[in-house]
Amino acid sequence: MKKAFALLLCAVLSLSMLSACGGSTQNTTEETAETEIRLDACGLAYTIPQSWTTEENVNLIPTSYAQPEDSVYAVIRYDYAPDENMEALNDTSSTVPVDELMAPLVEFLVVRDGQETADSAVAEFNKFNSKQELPKQDGFRFYFLTDPSTGIDHLSKDAQEVYKTLAEDLPTLYKSVETFQPDEASVAEQASKQGELFGFISTDLEGNAIDSSIFADYDLTAVNFFASYSYPDINELKELESYYQTLQAEYPNVNFVQVIIDTPGNEAEAKILAAYEENGVTFTGIMPDKAMASWIVDNLKGLPTTIFIDKDGRIQGDRIEGKQTADQYLEATKEMLDNL
């Protein structure tokens, strides 16, 4: 496969509210690579070693996030993955733990001044054997972390050699680092925007991969939350199926899915699949991932509950709580469409 060197920092999924550190970077190709990185939100600028863009069998996977209210204000980490592991990394159905497919190469850690001994900061420090402090700024301390405490023995012999070659240029990277006052306002703004998004990466009840990209295919998606333990005492499945069929026939720009909050789990999955068969359900049932499960705990007061999500993944309007008829759901959908 082609050597990939992605410098566009991306937000990672987490149970807490995270926002990506904004800055000046660009995607790269095998022929060209932007190596001058400036992350205004995080207060960091540095130059990626040129050799990292030319070495064979190199896939550097960046992760960045900022947490406006946390002791650890920002993390920017580059993980190395060899070509041989990229297929598994890109396969959402792969059961191989991500940590076994790559190894941390370097992490920039931004900690609020005086919070160096906080649990979240210590947890980050403990992931690495080497900790070098960078120039501090008002209210912030910056660290350059290398030599992962988990080692690299889980990588193949060839991959270990490439990793060691990349690590030889870490002193050059360290010397290039510039720190400055982080742009806290932009982080707060990004965190607010991300908090409005409803994102997930999971599987449906049939075991097929599914994620929040499904929202982009429709102007509006109704998402109903239910649980296998509520059935059959609470049962609106036939009404929901009727609603879904009406959407398919009359409102092709609107989709409907159901989230079963007590899945995954063999007993819950078997019970709800049997319920689907009994009630002639043809819509998609989704099992929540950790991020969605956290949202459910924080936001749902009871079951069933239905929300509407637009094509950008943003929750729209008020939630619908309790059982409804197909006509009631359809009327709420029409109102929501009128307000988009």
XYZ file of C-alpha atoms in Angstrom:
340
model
C 0.000 0.000 0.000
C 1.063 3.619 -0.361
C 2.925 5.211 2.478
C 0.513 7.462 4.341
C 1.581 10.509 6.312
C -1.489 12.287 7.628
C -0.868 15.624 9.281
C -4.462 16.764 9.519
C -5.154 16.492 13.253
C -8.448 14.867 14.095
C -10.666 14.735 17.156
C -10.838 11.395 18.928
C -14.020 9.808 20.213
C -14.285 10.015 23.957
C -16.836 9.889 26.726
C -16.020 13.483 27.655
C -16.476 16.597 25.546
C -13.430 17.019 23.347
C -12.494 19.460 20.637
C -9.666 19.141 18.146
C -6.775 21.561 18.397
C -7.140 23.906 15.459
C -4.111 24.920 13.463
C -2.341 25.162 10.160
C -1.728 21.715 8.696
C -2.703 19.904 5.532
C -3.178 16.380 4.244
C -0.149 14.899 2.601
C 0.607 12.617 -0.276
C 3.514 10.324 -1.026
C 5.136 13.076 -3.077
C 4.625 16.126 -0.833
C 4.189 16.714 2.883
C 3.524 19.834 4.906
C 5.920 19.627 7.848
C 5.459 23.059 9.458
C 2.727 22.610 12.073
C 1.129 25.398 14.102
C -1.697 24.664 16.533
C -2.977 27.986 17.840
C -5.577 26.463 20.128
C -2.958 24.305 21.811
C -0.156 26.883 21.911
C 2.306 24.768 19.955
C 4.302 24.981 16.734
C 6.877 22.476 15.493
C 8.500 21.035 12.413
C 8.029 17.382 11.487
C 11.411 15.812 10.585
C 11.709 15.575 6.821
C 12.894 11.988 7.066
C 9.507 11.005 8.505
C 7.929 11.911 5.173
C 10.337 9.847 3.097
C 10.917 6.686 5.157
C 9.263 3.555 3.763
C 6.587 1.634 5.689
C 5.591 4.757 7.647
C 2.027 5.606 8.639
C 1.920 8.301 11.287
C -1.514 8.598 12.832
C -2.087 11.882 14.667
C -4.605 12.468 17.421
C -5.278 15.808 19.048
C -7.822 17.058 21.510
C -8.314 19.883 23.963
C -10.414 19.758 27.120
C -11.346 23.286 28.199
C -12.110 22.441 31.825
C -9.644 19.631 32.504
C -6.247 19.639 34.217
C -4.862 18.235 30.973
C -5.687 21.028 28.573
C -4.454 19.428 25.343
C -2.873 16.281 23.942
C -1.242 15.923 20.529
C 0.080 12.434 19.862
C 1.629 10.721 16.855
C 1.309 6.933 16.687
C 3.291 4.794 14.265
C 1.630 1.952 12.373
C 3.337 -0.236 9.765
C 1.766 -0.924 6.383
C 0.937 -4.472 7.430
C -1.457 -3.219 10.153
C -3.300 -0.554 8.198
C -6.000 -2.848 6.826
C -6.991 -3.922 10.344
C -6.889 -0.313 11.558
C -9.270 0.736 8.797
C -11.602 -2.227 9.355
C -14.327 -1.212 11.827
C -15.225 -4.877 12.321
C -11.682 -5.897 13.300
C -11.416 -7.418 16.782
C -7.693 -6.675 17.125
C -7.122 -3.995 19.821
C -5.881 -0.742 18.308
C -2.991 -0.612 20.791
C -1.635 -3.821 19.276
C -1.599 -2.343 15.771
C 0.446 0.799 16.451
C 2.823 2.358 18.957
C 3.078 5.925 20.326
C 6.043 7.806 18.877
C 5.698 11.182 20.579
C 3.136 13.078 22.603
C 2.887 16.799 23.275
C 1.095 17.374 26.574
C -0.289 20.738 27.708
C -1.173 20.864 31.414
C -2.624 23.728 33.393
C -0.012 25.217 35.700
C -0.199 23.670 39.159
C -2.078 20.598 37.913
C 0.950 18.436 37.104
C 0.050 15.942 39.851
C -3.635 15.659 38.882
C -4.735 12.105 38.064
C -5.327 12.861 34.375
C -1.854 14.404 33.991
C -0.111 11.586 35.861
C -1.945 9.046 33.691
C -0.478 10.673 30.569
C 3.013 10.907 32.063
C 2.896 7.204 32.975
C 2.367 6.224 29.346
C 5.960 7.244 28.568
C 9.402 6.691 30.083
C 10.843 10.020 28.922
C 9.443 13.425 29.946
C 11.043 16.674 28.791
C 9.563 20.027 29.741
C 9.170 22.733 27.124
C 9.001 26.507 27.752
C 5.968 27.360 29.890
C 3.371 30.030 29.193
C 1.050 31.934 31.496
C -1.111 29.322 33.191
C 0.222 26.383 31.133
C 3.106 23.907 31.166
C 4.176 21.948 28.097
C 5.788 18.508 27.929
C 7.456 16.397 25.249
C 6.843 12.691 25.967
C 8.650 9.821 24.244
C 9.646 6.166 24.743
C 6.263 4.484 25.422
C 6.112 2.498 28.648
C 4.331 -0.348 26.818
C 7.337 -0.758 24.513
C 7.209 -1.788 20.875
C 7.634 -5.566 21.144
C 4.086 -6.046 19.845
C 5.227 -4.735 16.440
C 6.904 -6.974 13.879
C 10.701 -6.988 13.712
C 10.701 -4.901 10.537
C 8.274 -2.425 12.047
C 10.416 -2.140 15.172
C 13.405 -1.183 13.049
C 11.396 1.511 11.252
C 10.142 2.815 14.608
C 13.707 3.070 15.915
C 14.740 4.959 12.794
C 11.921 7.452 13.278
C 12.821 7.826 16.959
C 16.352 8.901 16.027
C 14.879 12.181 14.791
C 12.943 12.952 17.977
C 15.722 15.279 19.271
C 15.391 17.282 16.036
C 11.630 17.521 16.554
C 12.150 18.629 20.169
C 14.513 21.425 19.141
C 11.961 22.740 16.629
C 9.150 23.174 19.166
C 7.855 26.649 19.949
C 5.283 27.264 22.681
C 2.991 30.280 22.977
C -0.208 31.256 24.765
C -3.008 28.813 23.801
C -6.140 30.264 22.237
C -8.599 29.151 24.909
C -11.510 30.998 23.332
C -11.328 28.968 20.130
C -11.162 25.717 22.128
C -14.269 26.665 24.092
C -16.083 27.504 20.853
C -15.090 24.214 19.201
C -16.081 22.257 22.321
C -19.499 23.906 22.282
C -20.025 23.032 18.624
C -18.863 19.439 19.077
C -21.140 19.041 22.061
C -24.101 19.549 19.739
C -23.084 16.656 17.477
C -24.404 13.121 17.838
C -21.633 10.764 16.726
C -21.101 7.022 16.999
C -19.186 4.107 15.456
C -20.871 0.782 16.113
C -22.776 -2.136 14.574
C -26.426 -2.848 13.922
C -28.300 -5.823 15.374
C -27.329 -7.891 12.338
C -23.630 -7.279 13.011
C -23.094 -4.809 10.167
C -20.820 -1.806 10.704
C -22.716 1.470 11.069
C -21.750 4.974 12.133
C -23.011 8.541 12.242
C -22.231 9.047 8.550
C -25.744 7.654 7.938
C -27.152 11.057 8.917
C -25.551 12.717 5.887
C -27.775 10.685 3.536
C -30.991 12.331 4.756
C -32.243 15.814 5.608
C -33.529 14.417 8.897
C -33.225 11.181 10.870
C -35.522 10.178 13.715
C -33.660 8.153 16.356
C -35.756 6.194 18.824
C -34.231 4.801 22.041
C -35.602 1.572 23.467
C -34.438 -1.406 25.532
C -35.073 -5.117 25.353
C -36.039 -5.155 29.045
C -38.940 -2.782 28.300
C -40.524 -5.300 25.937
C -43.317 -6.443 25.863
C -44.618 -4.155 28.661
C -43.873 -1.202 26.408
C -44.379 -2.005 22.758
C -44.701 0.546 19.977
C -42.792 -1.477 17.403
C -45.748 -1.858 15.024
C -46.457 1.880 15.219
C -42.793 2.622 14.562
C -42.763 0.246 11.606
C -45.866 1.956 10.184
C -44.172 5.331 10.658
C -41.037 4.028 8.939
C -42.991 2.698 5.977
C -44.747 6.064 5.571
C -41.386 7.833 5.580
C -40.096 5.464 2.901
C -43.128 6.083 0.702
C -43.804 9.784 1.249
C -40.680 11.323 2.820
C -37.599 9.695 1.240
C -35.447 12.506 2.686
C -36.198 11.293 6.235
C -34.858 8.124 7.861
C -35.733 6.258 11.035
C -33.496 4.050 13.209
C -33.812 2.594 16.689
C -31.096 2.309 19.339
C -31.382 -0.597 21.799
C -29.621 0.806 24.847
C -28.965 -2.482 26.702
C -27.023 -3.997 23.817
C -24.528 -5.376 22.974
C -25.251 -8.535 24.943
C -26.396 -11.946 23.752
C -29.601 -12.078 25.815
C -30.705 -8.536 24.962
C -29.883 -8.968 21.277
C -31.780 -12.242 21.040
C -34.835 -10.793 22.801
C -35.083 -7.671 20.673
C -34.474 -9.557 17.418
C -37.333 -11.895 18.356
C -39.478 -8.843 19.097
C -38.604 -7.374 15.713
C -39.659 -10.592 13.997
C -42.927 -10.760 15.945
C -43.824 -7.201 14.953
C -42.626 -7.259 11.336
C -39.898 -4.674 11.898
C -37.772 -3.767 8.872
C -36.034 -0.620 10.148
C -32.460 -0.715 11.464
C -31.712 -1.461 15.112
C -28.401 -0.085 16.408
C -26.222 -1.124 19.334
C -24.675 1.911 21.089
C -20.920 2.395 21.302
C -19.287 3.872 24.410
C -19.686 7.459 23.267
C -23.396 6.994 22.568
C -23.853 5.074 25.829
C -22.389 8.045 27.704
C -24.769 10.410 25.895
C -27.696 8.165 26.812
C -26.771 8.175 30.516
C -26.431 11.962 30.532
C -29.506 12.831 28.483
C -32.305 10.258 28.619
C -34.883 10.350 31.408
C -36.951 7.379 30.300
C -37.934 5.041 27.478
C -38.973 5.240 24.774
C -37.438 8.586 23.762
C -37.053 9.921 20.228
C -34.792 12.686 18.922
C -34.303 14.216 15.484
C -30.863 14.666 13.897
C -30.091 16.708 10.788
C -27.732 15.775 7.944
C -24.810 17.441 9.763
C -25.267 15.209 12.802
C -26.784 17.942 14.986
C -29.735 17.289 17.277
C -32.752 19.396 16.322
C -35.745 20.494 18.367
C -37.216 18.902 21.464
C -37.123 15.201 22.214
C -40.296 13.120 22.216
C -40.764 11.132 25.416
C -43.080 8.158 25.808
C -45.071 5.993 23.401
C -46.573 7.643 20.336
C -48.697 6.570 17.418
C -47.377 6.516 13.862
C -49.473 9.603 13.105
C -48.024 11.475 16.088
C -44.471 10.689 14.988
C -45.298 11.756 11.452
C -46.783 15.060 12.623
C -43.673 15.793 14.702
C -41.525 14.979 11.676
C -43.447 17.412 9.450
C -43.007 20.183 12.034
C -39.301 19.456 12.282
C -38.867 19.569 8.513
C -40.645 22.918 8.380
C -38.198 24.323 10.930
C -34.980 23.095 9.288
